[in-house]
Short mmCIF file of C-alpha atoms in Angstrom, two decimals:
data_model
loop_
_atom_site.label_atom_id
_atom_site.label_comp_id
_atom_site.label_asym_id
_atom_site.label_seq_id
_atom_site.Cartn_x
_atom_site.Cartn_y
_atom_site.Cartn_z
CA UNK A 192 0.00 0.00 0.00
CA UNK A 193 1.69 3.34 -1.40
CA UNK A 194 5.06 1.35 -1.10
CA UNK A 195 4.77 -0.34 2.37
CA UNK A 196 4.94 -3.83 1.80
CA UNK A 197 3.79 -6.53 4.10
CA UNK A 198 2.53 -10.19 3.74
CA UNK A 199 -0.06 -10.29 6.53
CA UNK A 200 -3.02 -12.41 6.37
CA UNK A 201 -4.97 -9.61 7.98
CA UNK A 202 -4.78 -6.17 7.02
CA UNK A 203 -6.74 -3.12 7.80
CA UNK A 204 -6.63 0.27 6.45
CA UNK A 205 -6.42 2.92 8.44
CA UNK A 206 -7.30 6.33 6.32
CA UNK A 207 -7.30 9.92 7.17
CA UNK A 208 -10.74 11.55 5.62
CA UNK A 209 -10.24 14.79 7.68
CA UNK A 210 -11.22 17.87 5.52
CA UNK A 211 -7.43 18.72 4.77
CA UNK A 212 -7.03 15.65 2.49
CA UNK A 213 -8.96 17.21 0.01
CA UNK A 214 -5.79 19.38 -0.95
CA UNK A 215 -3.57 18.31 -3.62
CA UNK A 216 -5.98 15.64 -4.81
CA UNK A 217 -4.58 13.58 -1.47
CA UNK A 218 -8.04 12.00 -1.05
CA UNK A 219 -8.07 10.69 -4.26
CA UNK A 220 -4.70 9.26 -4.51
CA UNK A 221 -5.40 7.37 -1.18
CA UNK A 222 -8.33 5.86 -2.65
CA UNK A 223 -6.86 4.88 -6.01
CA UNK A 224 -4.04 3.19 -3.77
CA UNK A 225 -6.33 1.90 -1.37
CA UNK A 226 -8.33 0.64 -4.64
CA UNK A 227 -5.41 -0.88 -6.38
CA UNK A 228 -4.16 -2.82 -2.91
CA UNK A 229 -7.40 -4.62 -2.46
CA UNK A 230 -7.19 -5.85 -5.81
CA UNK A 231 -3.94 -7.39 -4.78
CA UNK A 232 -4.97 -8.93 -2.00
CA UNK A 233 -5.30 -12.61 -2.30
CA UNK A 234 -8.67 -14.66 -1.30
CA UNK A 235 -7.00 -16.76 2.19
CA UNK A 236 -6.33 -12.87 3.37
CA UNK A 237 -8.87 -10.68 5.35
CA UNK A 238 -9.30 -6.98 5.22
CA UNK A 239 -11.41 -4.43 6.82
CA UNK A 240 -11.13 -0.57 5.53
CA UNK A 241 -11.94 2.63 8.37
CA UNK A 242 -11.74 5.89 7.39
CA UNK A 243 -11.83 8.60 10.16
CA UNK A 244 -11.78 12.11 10.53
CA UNK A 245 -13.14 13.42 13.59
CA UNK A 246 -14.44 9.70 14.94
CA UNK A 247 -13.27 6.12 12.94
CA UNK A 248 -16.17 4.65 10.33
CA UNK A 249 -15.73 1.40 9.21
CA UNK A 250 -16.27 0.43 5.63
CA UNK A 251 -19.19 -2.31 6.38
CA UNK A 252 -19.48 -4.65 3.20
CA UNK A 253 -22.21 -6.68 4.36
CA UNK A 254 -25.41 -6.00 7.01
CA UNK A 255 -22.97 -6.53 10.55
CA UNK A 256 -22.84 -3.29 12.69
CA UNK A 257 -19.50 -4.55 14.55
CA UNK A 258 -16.30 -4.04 12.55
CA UNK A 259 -15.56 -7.23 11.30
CA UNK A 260 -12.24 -8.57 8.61
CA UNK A 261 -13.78 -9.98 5.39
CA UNK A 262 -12.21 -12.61 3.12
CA UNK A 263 -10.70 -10.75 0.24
CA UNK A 264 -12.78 -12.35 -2.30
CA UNK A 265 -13.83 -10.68 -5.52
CA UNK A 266 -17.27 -9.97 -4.36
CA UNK A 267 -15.85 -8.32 -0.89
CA UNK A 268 -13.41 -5.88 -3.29
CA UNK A 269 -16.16 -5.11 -5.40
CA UNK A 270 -18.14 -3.98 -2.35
CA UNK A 271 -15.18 -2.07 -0.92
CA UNK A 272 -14.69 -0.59 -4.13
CA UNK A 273 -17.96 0.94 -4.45
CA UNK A 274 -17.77 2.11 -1.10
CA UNK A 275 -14.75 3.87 -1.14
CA UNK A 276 -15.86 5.64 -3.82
CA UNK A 277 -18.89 7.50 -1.96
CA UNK A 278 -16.06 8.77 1.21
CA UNK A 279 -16.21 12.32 1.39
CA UNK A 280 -13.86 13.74 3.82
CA UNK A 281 -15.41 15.19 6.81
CA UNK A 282 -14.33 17.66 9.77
CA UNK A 283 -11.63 17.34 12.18
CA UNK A 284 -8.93 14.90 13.27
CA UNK A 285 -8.67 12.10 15.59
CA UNK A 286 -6.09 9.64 14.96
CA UNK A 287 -6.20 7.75 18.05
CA UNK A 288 -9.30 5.94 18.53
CA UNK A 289 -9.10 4.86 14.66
CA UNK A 290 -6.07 3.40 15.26
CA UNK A 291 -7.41 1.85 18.87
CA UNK A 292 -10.29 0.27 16.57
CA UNK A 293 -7.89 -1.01 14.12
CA UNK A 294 -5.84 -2.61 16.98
CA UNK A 295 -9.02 -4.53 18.69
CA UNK A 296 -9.19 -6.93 15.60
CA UNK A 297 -5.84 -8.17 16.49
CA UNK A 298 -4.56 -7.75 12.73
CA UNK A 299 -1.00 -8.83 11.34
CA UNK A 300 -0.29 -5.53 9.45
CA UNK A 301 -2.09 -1.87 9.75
CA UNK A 302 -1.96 0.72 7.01
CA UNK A 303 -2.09 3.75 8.11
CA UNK A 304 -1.99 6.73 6.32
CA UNK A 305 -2.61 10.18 6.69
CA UNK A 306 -2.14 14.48 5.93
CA UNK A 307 -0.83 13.85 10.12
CA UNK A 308 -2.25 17.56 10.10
CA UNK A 309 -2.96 18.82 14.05
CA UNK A 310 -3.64 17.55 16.80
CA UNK A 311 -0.50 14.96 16.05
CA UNK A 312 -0.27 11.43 18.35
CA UNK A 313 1.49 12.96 21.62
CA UNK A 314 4.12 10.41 23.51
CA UNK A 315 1.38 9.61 25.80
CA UNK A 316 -0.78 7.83 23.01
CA UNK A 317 1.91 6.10 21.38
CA UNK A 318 2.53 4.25 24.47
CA UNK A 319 -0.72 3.35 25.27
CA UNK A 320 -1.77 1.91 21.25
CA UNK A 321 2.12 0.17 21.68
CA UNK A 322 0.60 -1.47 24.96
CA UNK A 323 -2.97 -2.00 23.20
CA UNK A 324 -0.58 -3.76 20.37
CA UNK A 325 1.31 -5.65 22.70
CA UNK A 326 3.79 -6.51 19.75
CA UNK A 327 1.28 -8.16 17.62
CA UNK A 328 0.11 -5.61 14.73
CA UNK A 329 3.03 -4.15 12.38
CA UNK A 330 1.93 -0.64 11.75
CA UNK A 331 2.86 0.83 8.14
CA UNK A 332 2.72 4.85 8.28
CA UNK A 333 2.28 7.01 5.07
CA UNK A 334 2.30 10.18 5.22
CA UNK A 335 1.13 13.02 2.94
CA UNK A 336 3.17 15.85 3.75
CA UNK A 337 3.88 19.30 2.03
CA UNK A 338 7.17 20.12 0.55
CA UNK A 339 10.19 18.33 1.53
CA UNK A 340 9.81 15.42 4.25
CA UNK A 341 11.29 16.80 8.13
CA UNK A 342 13.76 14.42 9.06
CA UNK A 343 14.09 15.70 12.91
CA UNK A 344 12.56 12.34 14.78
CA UNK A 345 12.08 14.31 17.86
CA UNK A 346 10.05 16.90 16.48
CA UNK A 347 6.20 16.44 17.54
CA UNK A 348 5.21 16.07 13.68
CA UNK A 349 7.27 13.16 13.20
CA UNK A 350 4.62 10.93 15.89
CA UNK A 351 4.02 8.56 12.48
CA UNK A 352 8.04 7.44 12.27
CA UNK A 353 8.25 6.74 16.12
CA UNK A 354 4.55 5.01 15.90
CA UNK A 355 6.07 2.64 13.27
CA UNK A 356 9.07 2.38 14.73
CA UNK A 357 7.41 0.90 18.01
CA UNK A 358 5.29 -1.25 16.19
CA UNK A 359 7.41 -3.48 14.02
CA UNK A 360 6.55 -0.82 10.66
CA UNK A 361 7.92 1.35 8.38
CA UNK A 362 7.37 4.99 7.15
CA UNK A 363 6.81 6.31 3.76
CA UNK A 364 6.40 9.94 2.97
CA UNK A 365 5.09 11.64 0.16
CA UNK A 366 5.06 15.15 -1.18
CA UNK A 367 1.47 16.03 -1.58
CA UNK A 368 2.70 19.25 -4.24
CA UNK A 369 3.32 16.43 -6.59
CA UNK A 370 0.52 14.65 -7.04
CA UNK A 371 -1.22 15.59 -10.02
CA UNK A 372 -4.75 17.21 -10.05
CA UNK A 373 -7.52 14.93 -11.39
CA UNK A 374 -9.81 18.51 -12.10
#
């Protein structure tokens, strides 16, 4: 997923559909990706999708209010597929209890991507989703970032490299200004 890599039988996407992804087409992109990783997946895998902004929503494919992993079958993708499509993002930004939901399923890999506008994930709240993973979810971060990427690891807006960092993962950065405009 956008260059993170991972073999996990279960996988769940974590996406940022704050309002600030709409700039630089970053919505889009993450759907596309989002799109073209499903299709990858193969049918003995399990997915689940949440998009948050202000609170997490889960991508429900079938009539179950509970978030639930699905068998990455071509009828599931097809589902998710349509779904993604209708996402609009919304107000505000709450990374944590996304990322909390994500964890509760007990996955082998989260991908997790987002703008990582304000309010970031303060030291506080990586330790407690490290202790919630209890070493048993990689986490992936991709971030969509303006200009050049901030290398500085102790600066507050680099929370995504120390999340992945304590949870098995890797980080990926890309430069929202380059992303072309579908308009």
């Amino acid at each position: 997923f956008m260059g993170a890599q991972d073999q996990g039988s279960k996988v769940v996407f974590v996406i940022d559909a704050s309002g600030s992804m709409t700039s630089n087409n970053s919505m889009q992109v993450a759907k596309n990706a989002l799109v073209s990783s499903l299709q990858a997946l193969d049918a003995h895998q399990q997915f689940l999708i949440i998009f948050y902004d202000d609170r997490p929503t889960v991508l429900h494919l079938r009539d179950v209010h509970k978030p639930q992993l699905y068998a990455a079958t071509e009828i599931h993708k097809t589902l998710a597929k349509q779904k993604i499509a209708g996402i609009q993002p919304g107000t505000g930004t709450q990374h944590v209890p996304a990322l909390e939901m994500a964890l509760r399923l007990r996955p082998d890999v989260i991908f997790f991507l987002t703008d990582a506008q304000e309010p970031p994930i303060y030291e506080g709240e990586l330790v407690s989703l490290k202790n919630l993973n209890n070493k048993t979810t990689r986490i992936h971060s991709i971030e969509f970032g303006v200009g050049p990427e901030v290398s500085d690891t102790a600066s507050p807006k680099n929370f995504l490299r120390r999340l992945s960092r304590q949870n098995g993962g890797t980080y990926r950065y890309y430069d929202v200004t380059k992303f072309k405009s579908t308009n």
